[in-house]
Every structure is written in structure tokens, then in C-alpha cells.
Short mmCIF file of C-alpha atoms and ligand atoms in Angstrom, two decimals:
data_model
loop_
_atom_site.label_atom_id
_atom_site.label_comp_id
_atom_site.label_asym_id
_atom_site.label_seq_id
_atom_site.Cartn_x
_atom_site.Cartn_y
_atom_site.Cartn_z
CA MET A 1 29.95 -1.99 -18.21
CA TYR A 2 26.28 -2.85 -17.91
CA GLN A 3 24.27 -4.86 -15.49
CA THR A 4 21.04 -6.79 -15.64
CA VAL A 5 18.59 -6.34 -12.82
CA LEU A 6 15.30 -8.03 -12.16
CA LEU A 7 12.28 -5.92 -11.49
CA PRO A 8 9.30 -7.47 -9.70
CA LEU A 9 6.12 -6.27 -11.41
CA LYS A 10 2.44 -6.61 -10.89
CA TYR A 11 0.39 -6.05 -14.00
CA LYS A 12 -3.32 -6.80 -14.27
CA ASN A 13 -3.07 -8.76 -11.03
CA SER A 14 -0.29 -11.05 -12.26
CA HIS A 15 3.15 -11.00 -10.70
CA PHE A 16 6.19 -11.36 -12.92
CA HIS A 17 9.76 -10.16 -13.27
CA ILE A 18 11.19 -8.01 -16.00
CA CYS A 19 14.86 -8.51 -16.68
CA TYR A 20 16.35 -5.28 -17.95
CA SER A 21 19.81 -4.10 -18.65
CA THR A 22 21.22 -0.93 -17.10
CA SER A 23 22.74 -0.20 -20.49
CA TRP A 24 19.22 0.71 -21.64
CA ASN A 25 18.25 4.30 -21.60
CA ASN A 26 16.97 4.49 -18.06
CA PHE A 27 14.66 7.41 -18.68
CA LEU A 28 13.03 5.78 -21.67
CA PHE A 29 12.67 2.57 -19.72
CA GLN A 30 10.95 4.36 -16.87
CA GLU A 31 8.61 6.13 -19.27
CA LEU A 32 7.84 2.84 -20.95
CA ILE A 33 6.72 1.03 -17.88
CA ASN A 34 5.45 3.98 -15.92
CA GLU A 35 1.93 2.78 -16.48
CA ILE A 36 2.72 -0.64 -15.14
CA VAL A 37 1.79 -0.86 -11.53
CA LEU A 38 4.45 -2.19 -9.25
CA ASN A 39 3.55 -3.86 -5.96
CA GLU A 40 0.65 -2.04 -4.31
CA ASN A 41 0.08 0.72 -6.84
CA ILE A 42 3.54 2.25 -6.70
CA SER A 43 4.85 3.33 -10.07
CA LEU A 44 8.53 3.13 -10.92
CA ASN A 45 8.67 6.90 -11.14
CA GLU A 46 7.49 7.14 -7.55
CA ILE A 47 10.10 4.61 -6.45
CA GLY A 48 12.80 6.72 -8.09
CA LYS A 49 11.90 9.62 -5.75
CA LYS A 50 11.64 7.76 -2.46
CA ILE A 51 13.31 8.85 0.75
CA ILE A 52 13.18 6.15 3.41
CA PHE A 53 14.29 6.46 7.04
CA HIS A 54 15.37 3.44 9.07
CA ILE A 55 15.30 4.21 12.76
CA ASP A 56 17.01 1.89 15.24
CA PHE A 57 17.16 2.62 18.96
CA ASP A 58 20.57 2.39 20.57
CA TYR A 59 21.33 -0.44 23.09
CA PHE A 60 17.58 -0.69 23.41
CA TYR A 61 16.84 -2.84 26.49
CA ALA A 62 19.80 -1.33 28.37
CA GLN A 63 18.73 2.20 27.43
CA CYS A 64 15.18 1.47 28.65
CA GLU A 65 16.75 0.54 31.98
CA GLU A 66 18.70 3.82 32.02
CA ILE A 67 15.48 5.78 31.57
CA ARG A 68 14.10 4.49 34.86
CA LYS A 69 17.48 4.21 36.62
CA PRO A 70 19.57 7.22 35.51
CA GLU A 71 22.37 6.09 37.85
CA LEU A 72 23.19 3.38 35.25
CA ARG A 73 24.20 5.96 32.65
CA ASN A 74 27.92 6.19 33.26
CA ILE A 75 28.77 2.65 34.25
CA PRO A 76 28.72 -0.59 32.25
CA SER A 77 25.24 -2.16 32.41
CA VAL A 78 24.35 -5.56 31.02
CA VAL A 79 20.81 -6.87 30.46
CA CYS A 80 20.71 -10.66 30.71
CA VAL A 81 18.40 -13.57 29.99
CA TYR A 82 19.01 -15.84 33.00
CA SER A 83 18.27 -19.48 32.26
CA GLY A 84 17.69 -20.17 35.96
CA ARG A 85 19.62 -23.43 35.95
CA GLU A 86 22.52 -22.07 37.98
CA GLU A 87 23.43 -18.63 39.19
CA ASP A 88 24.83 -16.71 36.20
CA SER A 89 23.84 -19.28 33.61
CA GLY A 90 22.30 -17.61 30.58
CA VAL A 91 23.26 -15.07 27.94
CA VAL A 92 23.64 -11.34 27.49
CA SER A 93 20.65 -9.79 25.76
CA THR A 94 22.33 -6.42 25.25
CA CYS A 95 24.52 -3.94 27.09
CA ASN A 96 25.20 -0.22 27.06
CA TYR A 97 28.13 1.28 25.14
CA GLU A 98 30.18 1.58 28.37
CA ALA A 99 30.07 -2.23 28.70
CA ARG A 100 30.85 -2.66 24.98
CA LYS A 101 34.20 -0.91 25.58
CA TYR A 102 35.21 -4.01 27.57
CA GLY A 103 34.17 -6.42 24.81
CA VAL A 104 30.78 -7.40 26.21
CA LYS A 105 28.18 -8.12 23.50
CA ALA A 106 24.78 -9.67 22.85
CA ALA A 107 24.49 -13.48 22.97
CA MET A 108 27.66 -13.81 25.09
CA PRO A 109 27.42 -16.13 28.14
CA ILE A 110 26.79 -14.10 31.29
CA ARG A 111 29.84 -15.66 32.95
CA LEU A 112 32.11 -14.49 30.15
CA ALA A 113 30.63 -10.97 30.35
CA LYS A 114 31.25 -10.96 34.11
CA SER A 115 34.85 -12.02 33.60
CA LYS A 116 35.36 -9.17 31.13
CA LEU A 117 34.03 -6.71 33.71
CA LYS A 118 35.95 -8.20 36.64
CA ASP A 119 37.08 -5.52 39.13
CA ILE A 120 34.94 -2.93 37.38
CA GLU A 121 31.83 -1.39 38.82
CA ALA A 122 29.13 -2.80 36.55
CA ILE A 123 25.45 -3.71 36.83
CA PHE A 124 23.80 -6.91 35.58
CA LEU A 125 20.02 -6.87 35.22
CA PRO A 126 17.34 -9.35 34.12
CA THR A 127 15.12 -8.46 31.14
CA ASP A 128 11.73 -6.83 31.70
CA MET A 129 9.91 -7.31 28.40
CA PRO A 130 6.55 -5.65 29.28
CA TYR A 131 8.42 -2.47 30.24
CA TYR A 132 10.54 -2.48 27.04
CA HIS A 133 7.39 -2.93 24.94
CA GLU A 134 5.76 0.01 26.69
CA ILE A 135 8.76 2.24 25.89
CA SER A 136 8.74 0.89 22.33
CA ARG A 137 5.07 1.83 21.90
CA ASN A 138 5.72 5.38 23.15
CA ALA A 139 8.73 5.77 20.88
CA MET A 140 6.96 4.41 17.81
CA ARG A 141 3.99 6.70 18.41
CA ILE A 142 6.25 9.76 18.19
CA ILE A 143 7.63 8.54 14.87
CA GLU A 144 4.24 7.54 13.52
CA ASN A 145 2.98 11.05 14.26
CA TYR A 146 5.21 12.39 11.53
CA GLY A 147 2.36 11.14 9.42
CA GLU A 148 3.90 9.15 6.62
CA LEU A 149 3.85 5.46 5.77
CA PHE A 150 5.28 3.63 8.78
CA GLU A 151 6.35 0.04 9.34
CA GLN A 152 7.61 -1.27 12.65
CA VAL A 153 9.91 -4.23 12.03
CA SER A 154 10.98 -5.11 15.55
CA VAL A 155 10.71 -3.85 19.11
CA ASP A 156 13.35 -1.18 18.44
CA GLU A 157 13.31 -0.44 14.75
CA CYS A 158 11.05 0.87 12.03
CA TYR A 159 10.98 2.26 8.51
CA VAL A 160 9.23 5.50 7.61
CA ASP A 161 8.63 6.90 4.16
CA PHE A 162 9.66 10.58 4.29
CA THR A 163 9.27 11.25 0.56
CA LYS A 164 6.35 13.65 0.85
CA ILE A 165 7.49 15.57 3.92
CA THR A 166 10.96 16.14 2.46
CA ASN A 167 9.67 16.78 -1.04
CA SER A 168 12.19 14.12 -2.14
CA ASP A 169 15.11 16.32 -1.07
CA PHE A 170 17.98 14.62 0.78
CA ASP A 171 19.22 17.93 2.30
CA ASP A 172 15.80 18.45 3.86
CA ALA A 173 15.81 14.79 4.95
CA LYS A 174 18.95 15.42 7.00
CA ILE A 175 17.21 18.29 8.82
CA PHE A 176 14.15 16.11 9.46
CA ALA A 177 16.31 13.29 10.78
CA ASN A 178 17.91 15.72 13.24
CA SER A 179 14.52 17.03 14.33
CA LEU A 180 13.09 13.52 14.74
CA GLN A 181 16.09 12.39 16.78
CA LYS A 182 15.82 15.47 19.00
CA ASN A 183 12.07 15.05 19.37
CA ILE A 184 12.48 11.46 20.61
CA LYS A 185 15.26 12.48 22.99
CA ASP A 186 13.20 15.38 24.39
CA GLN A 187 10.05 13.32 24.81
CA ILE A 188 11.30 9.98 26.14
CA ASN A 189 15.01 10.63 26.80
CA MET A 190 16.14 7.93 24.38
CA THR A 191 18.75 8.05 21.63
CA CYS A 192 18.38 6.37 18.28
CA SER A 193 20.36 6.09 15.07
CA ILE A 194 18.82 7.02 11.75
CA GLY A 195 19.72 5.87 8.28
CA VAL A 196 18.33 7.87 5.35
CA GLY A 197 18.37 6.35 1.90
CA PRO A 198 16.50 5.90 -1.39
CA ASN A 199 15.18 2.50 -0.29
CA LYS A 200 14.85 0.20 2.72
CA LEU A 201 18.08 -1.68 2.05
CA ILE A 202 20.29 1.42 1.97
CA SER A 203 18.61 3.11 4.95
CA LYS A 204 18.87 -0.08 7.03
CA ILE A 205 22.62 -0.39 6.43
CA ALA A 206 23.09 3.38 6.91
CA SER A 207 21.44 3.42 10.36
CA GLY A 208 24.14 1.10 11.66
CA ILE A 209 27.05 3.25 10.45
CA ASN A 210 27.20 5.97 13.11
CA LYS A 211 25.92 4.32 16.24
CA PRO A 212 25.00 5.47 18.85
CA ASN A 213 22.97 8.66 18.27
CA GLY A 214 24.07 8.86 14.63
CA ILE A 215 22.55 10.04 11.39
CA THR A 216 23.82 8.76 8.06
CA VAL A 217 22.33 10.12 4.86
CA VAL A 218 23.00 8.26 1.62
CA SER A 219 21.50 10.08 -1.34
CA ARG A 220 20.27 8.32 -4.46
CA GLN A 221 23.40 9.37 -6.37
CA ASP A 222 25.74 8.08 -3.64
CA ALA A 223 23.92 4.79 -3.03
CA LYS A 224 25.87 2.63 -5.49
CA ASN A 225 29.22 3.88 -4.22
CA PHE A 226 28.04 3.49 -0.60
CA ILE A 227 27.05 -0.14 -1.03
CA SER A 228 30.23 -0.94 -2.98
CA ASN A 229 32.21 0.05 0.12
CA CYS A 230 30.18 -2.23 2.43
CA LYS A 231 31.04 -5.82 3.24
CA ILE A 232 28.92 -8.65 1.83
CA GLU A 233 27.83 -9.50 5.39
CA ASP A 234 26.47 -5.95 5.82
CA ILE A 235 23.63 -6.76 3.43
CA PRO A 236 20.67 -7.62 5.68
CA GLY A 237 19.79 -11.27 5.36
CA VAL A 238 23.25 -12.40 4.22
CA GLY A 239 24.48 -14.83 6.83
CA PRO A 240 27.80 -16.67 7.14
CA LYS A 241 26.43 -19.53 4.98
CA THR A 242 25.74 -17.36 1.93
CA ALA A 243 28.99 -15.43 2.45
CA LYS A 244 30.90 -18.74 2.47
CA LYS A 245 29.17 -19.92 -0.69
CA LEU A 246 30.02 -16.67 -2.42
CA LYS A 247 33.66 -16.97 -1.32
CA SER A 248 33.81 -20.44 -2.86
CA LEU A 249 32.75 -18.80 -6.14
CA GLY A 250 35.61 -16.32 -5.83
CA ILE A 251 33.27 -13.51 -4.76
CA ASP A 252 34.74 -11.52 -1.88
CA SER A 253 33.15 -8.11 -2.20
CA ILE A 254 29.93 -6.37 -3.14
CA SER A 255 31.63 -5.05 -6.28
CA ASP A 256 32.39 -8.67 -7.24
CA ILE A 257 28.66 -9.45 -7.01
CA SER A 258 27.67 -6.37 -9.00
CA ASN A 259 29.94 -7.54 -11.81
CA LYS A 260 28.07 -10.85 -12.07
CA SER A 261 24.74 -11.46 -13.70
CA ILE A 262 21.84 -13.16 -11.98
CA PHE A 263 22.25 -16.06 -14.37
CA GLU A 264 25.84 -16.68 -13.25
CA LEU A 265 24.79 -16.86 -9.58
CA ARG A 266 21.48 -18.63 -10.05
CA ASP A 267 22.78 -22.21 -9.95
CA ALA A 268 24.80 -21.79 -6.77
CA LEU A 269 22.40 -19.60 -4.79
CA GLY A 270 18.96 -20.12 -6.27
CA TYR A 271 17.07 -17.63 -8.35
CA LYS A 272 15.58 -15.62 -5.47
CA THR A 273 18.84 -15.04 -3.57
CA ALA A 274 20.77 -14.37 -6.79
CA THR A 275 18.20 -11.74 -7.83
CA PHE A 276 18.21 -10.13 -4.40
CA LEU A 277 22.01 -10.00 -4.21
CA VAL A 278 22.63 -8.67 -7.71
CA ASN A 279 20.00 -5.98 -7.16
CA ALA A 280 21.34 -5.18 -3.67
CA SER A 281 24.92 -4.92 -4.92
CA ASN A 282 23.65 -2.26 -7.32
CA ALA A 283 21.88 -0.45 -4.43
CA ILE A 284 18.52 -1.52 -5.84
CA ASP A 285 15.72 -2.65 -3.54
CA TYR A 286 12.08 -2.56 -4.56
CA SER A 287 10.62 -3.84 -1.29
CA GLN A 288 7.85 -1.62 -0.04
CA ILE A 289 7.00 -0.29 3.39
CA LYS A 290 4.20 -2.44 4.73
CA ALA A 291 1.96 -0.43 6.99
CA ARG A 292 0.15 -2.76 9.33
CA GLY A 293 -3.17 -2.67 11.20
CA THR A 294 -4.11 0.66 12.63
CA SER A 295 -1.02 2.38 11.27
CA LYS A 296 -2.43 2.39 7.73
CA GLN A 297 -3.11 5.91 6.69
CA ILE A 298 -4.02 8.11 3.76
CA GLY A 299 -2.46 11.51 3.43
CA LYS A 300 -1.27 14.27 1.22
CA ILE A 301 1.28 16.99 1.80
CA VAL A 302 1.78 20.07 -0.38
CA THR A 303 4.37 22.79 -0.55
CA LEU A 304 2.66 26.16 -0.13
CA LYS A 305 3.37 29.18 -2.28
CA LYS A 306 6.08 31.40 -0.83
CA ASP A 307 3.74 34.36 -0.52
CA ILE A 308 1.07 32.48 1.40
CA ALA A 309 0.21 34.89 4.15
CA ASP A 310 -3.41 34.86 5.04
CA PHE A 311 -5.83 32.33 6.39
CA GLN A 312 -7.82 32.37 3.17
CA GLN A 313 -4.84 30.83 1.36
CA ILE A 314 -4.41 28.21 4.07
CA ASN A 315 -8.13 27.51 3.77
CA LEU A 316 -7.81 26.92 0.02
CA ALA A 317 -4.81 24.63 0.46
CA ALA A 318 -6.66 22.69 3.18
CA ALA A 319 -9.72 22.32 0.94
CA SER A 320 -7.58 20.93 -1.87
CA LEU A 321 -5.75 18.52 0.47
CA CYS A 322 -9.02 17.36 2.01
CA THR A 323 -10.51 16.81 -1.45
CA SER A 324 -7.60 14.60 -2.42
CA VAL A 325 -7.67 12.63 0.85
CA TYR A 326 -11.47 12.31 0.61
CA GLU A 327 -11.30 10.95 -2.96
CA ASN A 328 -8.69 8.44 -1.89
CA LEU A 329 -10.86 7.31 1.04
CA ARG A 330 -13.87 7.04 -1.21
CA ASN A 331 -12.01 4.98 -3.82
CA LYS A 332 -10.88 2.61 -1.12
CA GLY A 333 -14.31 2.49 0.55
CA GLN A 334 -12.86 3.46 3.92
CA ALA A 335 -13.79 5.66 6.86
CA PHE A 336 -11.33 7.34 9.26
CA ARG A 337 -11.28 8.17 12.92
CA ILE A 338 -7.98 9.99 13.46
CA LEU A 339 -7.15 13.17 11.61
CA THR A 340 -3.63 14.63 11.71
CA ILE A 341 -2.54 18.01 10.40
CA ILE A 342 1.14 18.43 9.69
CA LEU A 343 2.69 21.86 9.36
CA ILE A 344 6.28 22.18 8.23
CA LEU A 345 7.75 25.59 8.94
CA GLU A 346 10.33 27.57 6.96
CA ASN A 347 13.12 26.26 9.22
CA LEU A 348 11.76 22.73 8.54
CA GLN A 349 10.51 22.42 12.11
CA HIS A 350 7.77 19.82 12.06
CA VAL A 351 4.57 20.49 14.00
CA SER A 352 1.74 18.00 13.96
CA PHE A 353 -1.50 17.69 15.83
CA SER A 354 -4.05 14.88 15.78
CA LYS A 355 -7.70 14.70 16.69
CA SER A 356 -9.62 11.51 17.27
CA LEU A 357 -13.29 11.66 16.22
CA LYS A 358 -15.95 10.06 18.40
CA LEU A 359 -17.21 8.00 15.44
CA TYR A 360 -15.73 6.81 12.17
CA SER A 361 -16.44 9.22 9.35
CA ALA A 362 -16.02 9.44 5.61
CA SER A 363 -17.69 12.78 5.17
CA PHE A 364 -15.84 15.51 3.30
CA ASP A 365 -17.46 18.22 5.40
CA GLU A 366 -16.32 16.62 8.61
CA LEU A 367 -12.80 16.15 7.27
CA HIS A 368 -12.60 19.76 6.08
CA LYS A 369 -14.25 21.32 9.13
CA ASN A 370 -12.02 19.43 11.56
CA SER A 371 -8.90 20.17 9.52
CA LEU A 372 -9.57 23.89 9.70
CA PHE A 373 -10.34 23.63 13.39
CA ILE A 374 -7.01 21.87 14.07
CA ILE A 375 -5.04 24.32 11.91
CA LYS A 376 -6.55 27.30 13.78
CA GLU A 377 -5.75 25.66 17.12
CA MET A 378 -2.17 24.96 16.03
CA ILE A 379 -1.64 28.52 14.88
CA ASN A 380 -3.12 29.94 18.09
CA ASN A 381 -1.43 27.58 20.54
CA ASN A 382 1.97 27.22 18.95
CA SER A 383 2.38 30.88 17.96
CA ILE A 384 3.06 29.82 14.39
CA SER A 385 2.87 32.74 12.04
CA LEU A 386 0.99 32.17 8.81
CA ASP A 387 3.81 33.29 6.52
CA ASN A 388 6.12 30.82 8.20
CA ILE A 389 4.34 27.71 6.95
CA ARG A 390 6.21 25.98 4.13
CA ARG A 391 4.34 22.70 3.74
CA MET A 392 1.04 21.44 5.00
CA GLY A 393 -0.34 17.94 5.17
CA VAL A 394 -3.66 16.26 5.96
CA VAL A 395 -3.44 12.63 7.07
CA VAL A 396 -6.25 10.30 8.12
CA SER A 397 -5.59 7.07 10.02
CA ASP A 398 -7.32 4.39 12.07
CA LEU A 399 -9.12 3.42 8.87
CA LYS A 400 -12.03 1.02 8.59
CA ASP A 401 -13.46 -0.67 5.51
CA ILE A 402 -17.08 0.29 4.97
CA SER A 403 -18.41 -2.20 2.49
CA GLY A 404 -22.03 -2.36 1.30
CA GLN A 405 -23.89 0.25 -0.78
CA ASP A 406 -26.08 1.59 2.02
CA SER A 407 -23.32 2.26 4.44
CA LEU A 408 -21.16 3.76 1.70
CA VAL A 409 -23.87 6.26 0.79
CA ASN A 410 -24.48 7.08 4.45
CA TYR A 411 -20.84 7.54 5.17
CA PHE A 412 -19.90 9.59 2.15
CA GLU A 413 -22.93 11.73 1.48
CA ASN A 414 -23.64 13.24 4.89
N1 DCP B 501 18.40 -8.65 21.55
C1 DCP B 501 18.51 -9.85 22.24
N2 DCP B 501 19.44 -10.80 21.84
C2 DCP B 501 20.23 -10.57 20.78
C3 DCP B 501 20.15 -9.35 20.08
C4 DCP B 501 19.21 -8.39 20.50
O1 DCP B 501 17.78 -10.08 23.20
N3 DCP B 501 21.15 -11.48 20.43
C5 DCP B 501 17.43 -7.64 22.04
C6 DCP B 501 18.10 -6.68 22.99
C7 DCP B 501 18.32 -5.43 22.20
C8 DCP B 501 17.16 -5.47 21.23
O2 DCP B 501 16.91 -6.84 20.97
O3 DCP B 501 18.31 -4.26 23.02
C9 DCP B 501 17.47 -4.75 19.93
O4 DCP B 501 18.55 -5.39 19.27
P1 DCP B 501 19.63 -4.61 18.45
O5 DCP B 501 20.33 -5.60 17.59
O6 DCP B 501 19.04 -3.43 17.78
O7 DCP B 501 20.73 -4.15 19.53
P2 DCP B 501 20.69 -2.96 20.57
O8 DCP B 501 19.54 -2.06 20.37
O9 DCP B 501 20.78 -3.54 21.94
O10 DCP B 501 22.08 -2.23 20.29
P3 DCP B 501 22.46 -1.27 19.07
O11 DCP B 501 22.79 0.04 19.72
O12 DCP B 501 23.67 -1.89 18.47
O13 DCP B 501 21.30 -1.19 18.14
CA1 CA B 502 19.04 -1.20 18.33
CA1 CA B 503 17.39 -3.39 16.14
#
């Protein structure tokens, strides 16, 4: 059995799709087009190594309320959007898992929710958006500090590329997911669910599997089997309309879709949806993490030699990381203001520390000097022993374009 998939490609600034068959020798195919740049300078080989986390906070608005009113924790609580027309007119925005036990859910009329919780001690609250956004900002900052490509997609969810930190290893990814979840709980007392997968599609579905406070890891090898066991409606973006259309074509499951070709589905669904669905049903998703605004960053993480035991070795590794980050900055014509050092210890504990410079800089010396300063501080303050450091990363963020020859020379040559 073989399958055709469509690959979106950007080559010499033109966008096009390659249609290729999975019966082709995959390795040869990857080698062949390795030089072709795919959306934003990502090569196919890099995509084949990705580890993406999707993080979704549990019963978000209701959990925000629990943070400031701990007495809500063990009773059903329902956050509502009151329309104001009559008392109790409006809908449920969300509710905690206690209330869900009684069948209360988002978008339900408040009156119906109240009838489900009749004779039960329960609390109904109005939404407080500025407060939820403040909690969201604090939560996202913790995640962003892990220092890899980060994309917030809504008030309570985001994607993070963990490929570098985990060295593309799904076992390590599981440990990182645990540490991230614990870190968020310790710092802001909030639970989240994390999906770990080889792409955004798989990690997004995975984060919803073990809610609340769950972690679901789907490795690259397991992804096809994982998606085959999902329902068509589990694919993000597939609504009841598409599901109905597919049913009318005799397609009831994701396996049914994966046995079709794009060309068979194109007429009924349109080329774009057909491509997306056939790829998705094969656990393929080439969409990239889109870092926005100030969250754009440049970084590099390396695994240190096992016998690294003195500061001289750390110094050498830092110099090499800074050189790579500096060259990247220079190629992009950008200056940075925030510098983050990430240390990953033997037990995969993640320690990071950031420093914000007074002025933007693109100087290698400043990057290197400050990196060493931060590393020394981290080792002194966190009692990290030198032979305990497994990976080290240098990440610069809060980037600014510095166009114009004069400013470029000033920025880079000082
Ligand atoms: N939301 C809303 N109306 C909806 C759905 C959601 O106002 N119909 C708001 C309230 C939620 C927030 O968006 O707290 C995030 O939505 P989610 O779908 O992620 O749901 P929750 O976070 O509430 O619950 P879960 O634990 O299932 O993620
Ligand atoms: Ca949520
Ligand atoms: Ca969500």
C-alpha cells in the first residue's frame, strides 16, 4: 500500500507543491530535496527530527478564579458570560472539572447549567478578562523561558519547539514535559496538559488526551498509528460540515481517508482541504511554529562532552555557541537585548537565566562576556556543579532589525 502526499515547498522564492508517493525510497527522497528550502529555511531533514510541545491550560478561566479564590477548588464552579438581558441569561464560558461531572460544559445556557447543579453547592462567576490575560502572560513567560521557538495560539495554549533541548529524543521530551508542568504548577499554581509529538498536528491532538494535568507523548514512529485511532472530528479544523461531507463519500474514519488519494477527495472538498486531510491522516503536518513579535529569538544548544569538568571547557563551549549565535544575528542584520543561558543538567533538570541589556547590541564581545557572566552567576547561585551540566544553550531575544551600512558596522564591530 502506498500513499501520495503533497509537500509545500519554497524554492528560489517561489511556492509550489511536490506530490510524492510514500512508496518512494524515503531516505533517497529526503536526500534529493534536502537542499530545497521549505517554508522559512527549514529543510526536510530538520522537519524529520522535530519535537513539538502543545501546552493547553486546564479549565483556564475557572482555574484562574481558583488561584485567587482557593475555596473554589473542591466545589463545582462555573464562569459565565452574562448577557445582561435578564438574570441568568447568557452562556457558560467554562467550568472546573467538578462541575463537568454534572454535565456542565462551555457554551451551555446558564439556566441549563444551574438546573444541572440544582441542590448542589456550586459557584457561578462572571468573566474577568483582564485578570485571565495577566495570568496567561505570566504562564506564557515561564514557557517562553525554556528558550526555544514559541508560538502562543490563544489565551491558554501555545506550541514550543523542543527539538534542540531534547536533542530530538522523545524519552528526554517526556522528562522535560514533566519538569515544565511542575515548574508552572510551582510558580503560578496552575495545571496544564501537554501533548508531545513530531509536529503541531499530533501534539495538539495529544494534549487533549489526558486532561486535566496530563502528558501524552506520541513519538514519530507511533504517530501514524496514533492518528489512525483518532476520530475524524479530532483533527483540528474539521468541523461537523466536513465530517458530514466525508460520511456522504463513505469515509467514516481516519484510516478511510489515508486510503484515499488527494485526487479522489479534491472534487468534493477542494484541493486545500483534501491535501490537508490526506496529509493529516498520515500524521503529516508541515506547518511551522510562527514566533511573533518580541518572542522571536536566535539560539543554539549543544550537548557537552561527558568529561566536561572545568570552567575552561565551559568557556570554550560558550565561545562556540556565541560565535554561532553571533553569525546568525549578523546574517539577519539584527541586534538583541535579552540574553538567556540555558543549562540542562544530567538529570535533565532545566535551569535558565536571562539578562536584559540596557541597550540593543550586536557585538560578539558583549554577547560572550555577558554569557560567561551569567553562567558564573548560575553556577554560584544555584550550586550547580560543573560536571553535572549535560547541555548548554545561548539564546538571544527581543531582536531588532538594524538596517543601513553605518549602523551595521557600528553594531557589529564594537
Ligand atoms: N472559552 C469560552 N467559550 C467557549 C470555549 C472556551 O469562553 N465556548 C474560553 C474559556 C476557557 C478558555 O476559552 O477557559 C480556553 O478554552 P479551552 O477550550 O481550552 O477550555 P478550558 O481551558 O476551559 O478547558 P480544558 O481543560 O478542556 O482545556
Ligand atoms: Ca484549555
Ligand atoms: Ca485551549
